[in-house]
Amino acid sequence: MSDRYDVIVVGARCGGSPTAMLLAREGYRVLVVDRASFPSDTLSTHYIHQPGVARLKRWGLLDAVAASNCPPARRLTFDVGPFALVGTPPPADGVAEAYAPRRTVLDQILVEAAAAAGAEVRTGFSVQELVWEGGRVAGIRGRAEGGQSVTERARVVVGADGLHSLVARAVAAPVYNERPAFGCAYYTYWSGVPVDGAELYARPERMIIAGPTNDGLTVTIAYWPAAMFHEVRADIDGHFLAALEQAPGLAERIRAGRRAERFRGTAELRNFFRKPYGPGWALVGDAGYHKDPITAEGISDAFRDAELLTEALDEGLSGRRGLDDALAGYQARRDEAAMPLYEFTCQLATLQEPPPEMQQLFGALRGNQEQTDRFFGVIAGTTPMAEFFAPENIGRIMAGAAMVA
Ligand SMILES: Cc1cc2nc3c(=O)[nH]c(=O)nc-3n(C[C@H](O)[C@H](O)[C@H](O)COP(=O)(O)OP(=O)(O)OC[C@H]3O[C@@H](n4cnc5c(N)ncnc54)[C@H](O)[C@@H]3O)c2cc1C
């Protein structure tokens, strides 16, 4: 029996809609479903580093983001207590700006782009189980709210259904490189609080981050050790303001502003990879690779992986390469791209003092603008980590600092 679709994508946000859009642009018959309707919010702040923004530009979607009354953010401030490093990461494909568009804005743009590319989009549609045939995933079964159970078939089902992925659970996707959940976080929005780009304040057992978003609002997120989650939840206001007091310059601006929304938070800041493919299925975005958001990589990573997965599916479905082989290539490319920053992110997420050699490095970066910018490029994903942390480069930074001292 021929399948109605080449690919069904479950989940229509940062991983799902770009995958559906890119596959549809290649001429594949794609169905993308989500139990949410759009525009809608989801539990997430939304800073997108330059490589993610460069992908939006390549896909023809950056103008819509820029026109949504969301200012670009170029400058990064990393305040380590005694001093702050300030700089701008090198551009990605000529894109020097980061953006932090609200998910209500971004996800709607992504869903519309998938539909405009020719993907069939079904929102308000909840997938309940996978359909199997001869040991392969062959489709989905689900329903619109209040509707009958519907079965749809495809050559491949992509789980872009987030941290709690039903697809990943149904196929028992193996987990690897797992680290503990180190932190918990709460975030909210303020009006009348000016920020110049993104500001990060690393403090003992805390991290506070602020950045500009749509409609003149500033998003702020604070992190605590995971063990404090219940304590923080019992008095979010008090704990948030106490954390802010450790960043007095920001606290002063916030006191002069007004909180515009309620606090939202989570302790589910888990860190793991899942094998992202198997017979008739693949995973993209948080469903396949989840990490603490402290370095704000999730959206940019989901965009990257949407491209990598689309290339692999195209190779496999067109018969240019065996599908399994192509998807193994997707896993290898994803892991190679993600792994270095994953370790860095987990280290930062412990909220512990950086190791002594890192503290020395921060000290040595003071006054060295070129290398500070390159360091920010490591976090943004525009400076290869291996290059920056190569002994020769670290040696150059240290020698430069010694000469100044
Ligand atoms: C507190 C916090 C702050 C963050 N801050 C940032 C940041 O600043 N920058 C950044 O890049 N990343 C950030 N992230 C991470 C970012 O939110 C995720 O990496 C990103 O949302 C992943 O996108 P996704 O499409 O894979 O999954 P999701 O955005 O989780 O989307 C999954 C979709 O699947 C749908 N779905 C799930 N199950 C089903 C089903 N059975 N049937 C139908 N639909 C289903 C859901 O409705 C949902 O719409 C943050 C995360 C958190 C928790």
Tab-separated table of N, CA and C in Angstrom, residues 9-19 103 158-165 168 272-276 282-291 297-310 330 334-335 338:
chain	number	residue	atom	x	y	z
A	9	VAL	N	5.730	14.633	10.642
A	9	VAL	CA	6.511	15.262	11.704
A	9	VAL	C	5.566	15.521	12.883
A	10	VAL	N	5.927	15.016	14.044
A	10	VAL	CA	5.120	15.224	15.256
A	10	VAL	C	5.753	16.357	16.051
A	11	GLY	N	5.051	17.485	16.149
A	11	GLY	CA	5.603	18.668	16.824
A	11	GLY	C	5.943	19.725	15.792
A	12	ALA	N	5.462	20.944	16.012
A	12	ALA	CA	5.574	21.976	14.961
A	12	ALA	C	6.268	23.236	15.450
A	13	ARG	N	7.191	23.089	16.404
A	13	ARG	CA	7.894	24.304	16.852
A	13	ARG	C	9.298	24.345	16.230
A	14	CYS	N	10.352	24.554	17.035
A	14	CYS	CA	11.690	24.866	16.450
A	14	CYS	C	12.329	23.695	15.714
A	15	GLY	N	12.048	22.480	16.148
A	15	GLY	CA	12.584	21.326	15.429
A	15	GLY	C	11.659	20.903	14.297
A	16	GLY	N	10.360	20.884	14.572
A	16	GLY	CA	9.405	20.278	13.645
A	16	GLY	C	9.079	21.102	12.416
A	17	SER	N	8.719	22.365	12.612
A	17	SER	CA	8.297	23.160	11.448
A	17	SER	C	9.427	23.364	10.444
A	18	PRO	N	10.670	23.703	10.893
A	18	PRO	CA	11.739	23.814	9.895
A	18	PRO	C	12.004	22.500	9.154
A	19	THR	N	11.925	21.368	9.858
A	19	THR	CA	12.119	20.078	9.173
A	19	THR	C	11.035	19.888	8.114
A	103	ARG	N	8.294	33.173	21.814
A	103	ARG	CA	7.920	31.933	21.122
A	103	ARG	C	6.553	32.067	20.466
A	158	VAL	N	8.907	11.527	12.077
A	158	VAL	CA	9.916	12.314	12.794
A	158	VAL	C	9.315	12.811	14.109
A	159	GLY	N	9.956	12.494	15.214
A	159	GLY	CA	9.546	13.030	16.509
A	159	GLY	C	10.248	14.364	16.737
A	160	ALA	N	9.470	15.443	16.642
A	160	ALA	CA	9.975	16.783	16.980
A	160	ALA	C	9.121	17.253	18.154
A	161	ASP	N	8.854	16.291	19.050
A	161	ASP	CA	7.844	16.503	20.081
A	161	ASP	C	8.451	16.755	21.457
A	162	GLY	N	9.671	17.310	21.450
A	162	GLY	CA	10.185	17.907	22.679
A	162	GLY	C	10.718	16.916	23.705
A	163	LEU	N	11.059	17.454	24.870
A	163	LEU	CA	11.697	16.701	25.952
A	163	LEU	C	10.975	15.389	26.267
A	164	HIS	N	9.635	15.447	26.346
A	164	HIS	CA	8.870	14.258	26.760
A	164	HIS	C	8.414	13.444	25.554
A	165	SER	N	9.108	13.573	24.456
A	165	SER	CA	8.763	12.948	23.178
A	165	SER	C	8.044	11.592	23.276
A	168	ALA	N	9.978	9.193	20.907
A	168	ALA	CA	11.185	8.609	21.510
A	168	ALA	C	10.817	7.504	22.492
A	272	PHE	N	20.912	15.082	28.100
A	272	PHE	CA	21.112	13.752	27.494
A	272	PHE	C	20.980	13.819	25.981
A	273	PHE	N	21.545	12.811	25.332
A	273	PHE	CA	21.329	12.588	23.900
A	273	PHE	C	20.467	11.340	23.748
A	274	ARG	N	19.653	11.321	22.712
A	274	ARG	CA	18.981	10.074	22.346
A	274	ARG	C	19.444	9.660	20.960
A	275	LYS	N	19.590	8.360	20.747
A	275	LYS	CA	19.836	7.905	19.382
A	275	LYS	C	18.685	8.426	18.532
A	276	PRO	N	19.004	9.180	17.455
A	276	PRO	CA	17.917	9.908	16.787
A	276	PRO	C	17.343	9.212	15.554
A	282	ALA	N	12.751	8.984	13.171
A	282	ALA	CA	13.898	9.857	13.465
A	282	ALA	C	13.450	10.878	14.504
A	283	LEU	N	14.427	11.474	15.175
A	283	LEU	CA	14.149	12.496	16.192
A	283	LEU	C	14.916	13.764	15.856
A	284	VAL	N	14.319	14.915	16.168
A	284	VAL	CA	14.990	16.198	15.938
A	284	VAL	C	14.645	17.149	17.081
A	285	GLY	N	15.522	18.118	17.340
A	285	GLY	CA	15.260	19.086	18.413
A	285	GLY	C	15.413	18.442	19.784
A	286	ASP	N	14.689	18.995	20.758
A	286	ASP	CA	14.793	18.502	22.139
A	286	ASP	C	14.470	17.016	22.261
A	287	ALA	N	13.656	16.490	21.383
A	287	ALA	CA	13.304	15.059	21.446
A	287	ALA	C	14.557	14.203	21.327
A	288	GLY	N	15.550	14.694	20.584
A	288	GLY	CA	16.738	13.890	20.325
A	288	GLY	C	17.945	14.307	21.132
A	289	TYR	N	17.918	15.513	21.663
A	289	TYR	CA	19.113	16.033	22.337
A	289	TYR	C	18.685	17.186	23.224
A	290	HIS	N	18.748	16.978	24.541
A	290	HIS	CA	18.251	17.985	25.481
A	290	HIS	C	19.361	18.420	26.415
A	291	LYS	N	19.424	19.712	26.692
A	291	LYS	CA	20.441	20.202	27.627
A	291	LYS	C	19.935	21.410	28.376
A	297	GLU	N	21.163	27.278	23.775
A	297	GLU	CA	21.517	26.626	22.503
A	297	GLU	C	20.342	25.903	21.853
A	298	GLY	N	19.255	25.652	22.600
A	298	GLY	CA	18.235	24.702	22.133
A	298	GLY	C	17.590	25.060	20.800
A	299	ILE	N	17.252	26.329	20.617
A	299	ILE	CA	16.554	26.726	19.387
A	299	ILE	C	17.527	26.654	18.213
A	300	SER	N	18.730	27.218	18.395
A	300	SER	CA	19.730	27.184	17.314
A	300	SER	C	20.080	25.741	16.966
A	301	ASP	N	20.207	24.888	17.984
A	301	ASP	CA	20.525	23.475	17.727
A	301	ASP	C	19.390	22.797	16.964
A	302	ALA	N	18.157	23.106	17.350
A	302	ALA	CA	17.012	22.491	16.659
A	302	ALA	C	17.005	22.900	15.184
A	303	PHE	N	17.335	24.168	14.918
A	303	PHE	CA	17.405	24.636	13.514
A	303	PHE	C	18.497	23.868	12.759
A	304	ARG	N	19.687	23.771	13.393
A	304	ARG	CA	20.796	23.053	12.740
A	304	ARG	C	20.391	21.607	12.440
A	305	ASP	N	19.779	20.966	13.448
A	305	ASP	CA	19.457	19.550	13.279
A	305	ASP	C	18.327	19.349	12.273
A	306	ALA	N	17.445	20.336	12.145
A	306	ALA	CA	16.404	20.256	11.101
A	306	ALA	C	17.070	20.196	9.727
A	307	GLU	N	18.120	20.985	9.543
A	307	GLU	CA	18.841	20.951	8.258
A	307	GLU	C	19.565	19.627	8.065
A	308	LEU	N	20.267	19.184	9.121
A	308	LEU	CA	21.024	17.927	8.999
A	308	LEU	C	20.087	16.748	8.741
A	309	LEU	N	18.960	16.724	9.454
A	309	LEU	CA	18.016	15.612	9.281
A	309	LEU	C	17.390	15.652	7.887
A	310	THR	N	17.050	16.853	7.424
A	310	THR	CA	16.454	16.960	6.089
A	310	THR	C	17.415	16.438	5.021
A	330	TYR	N	23.516	11.466	9.978
A	330	TYR	CA	22.851	12.568	10.703
A	330	TYR	C	23.245	12.536	12.175
A	334	ARG	N	25.348	15.507	13.973
A	334	ARG	CA	24.729	16.210	15.107
A	334	ARG	C	25.622	16.132	16.338
A	335	ASP	N	26.083	14.914	16.647
A	335	ASP	CA	26.850	14.730	17.882
A	335	ASP	C	28.188	15.462	17.803
A	338	ALA	N	27.468	19.071	18.376
A	338	ALA	CA	26.891	19.440	19.675
A	338	ALA	C	27.806	19.159	20.860
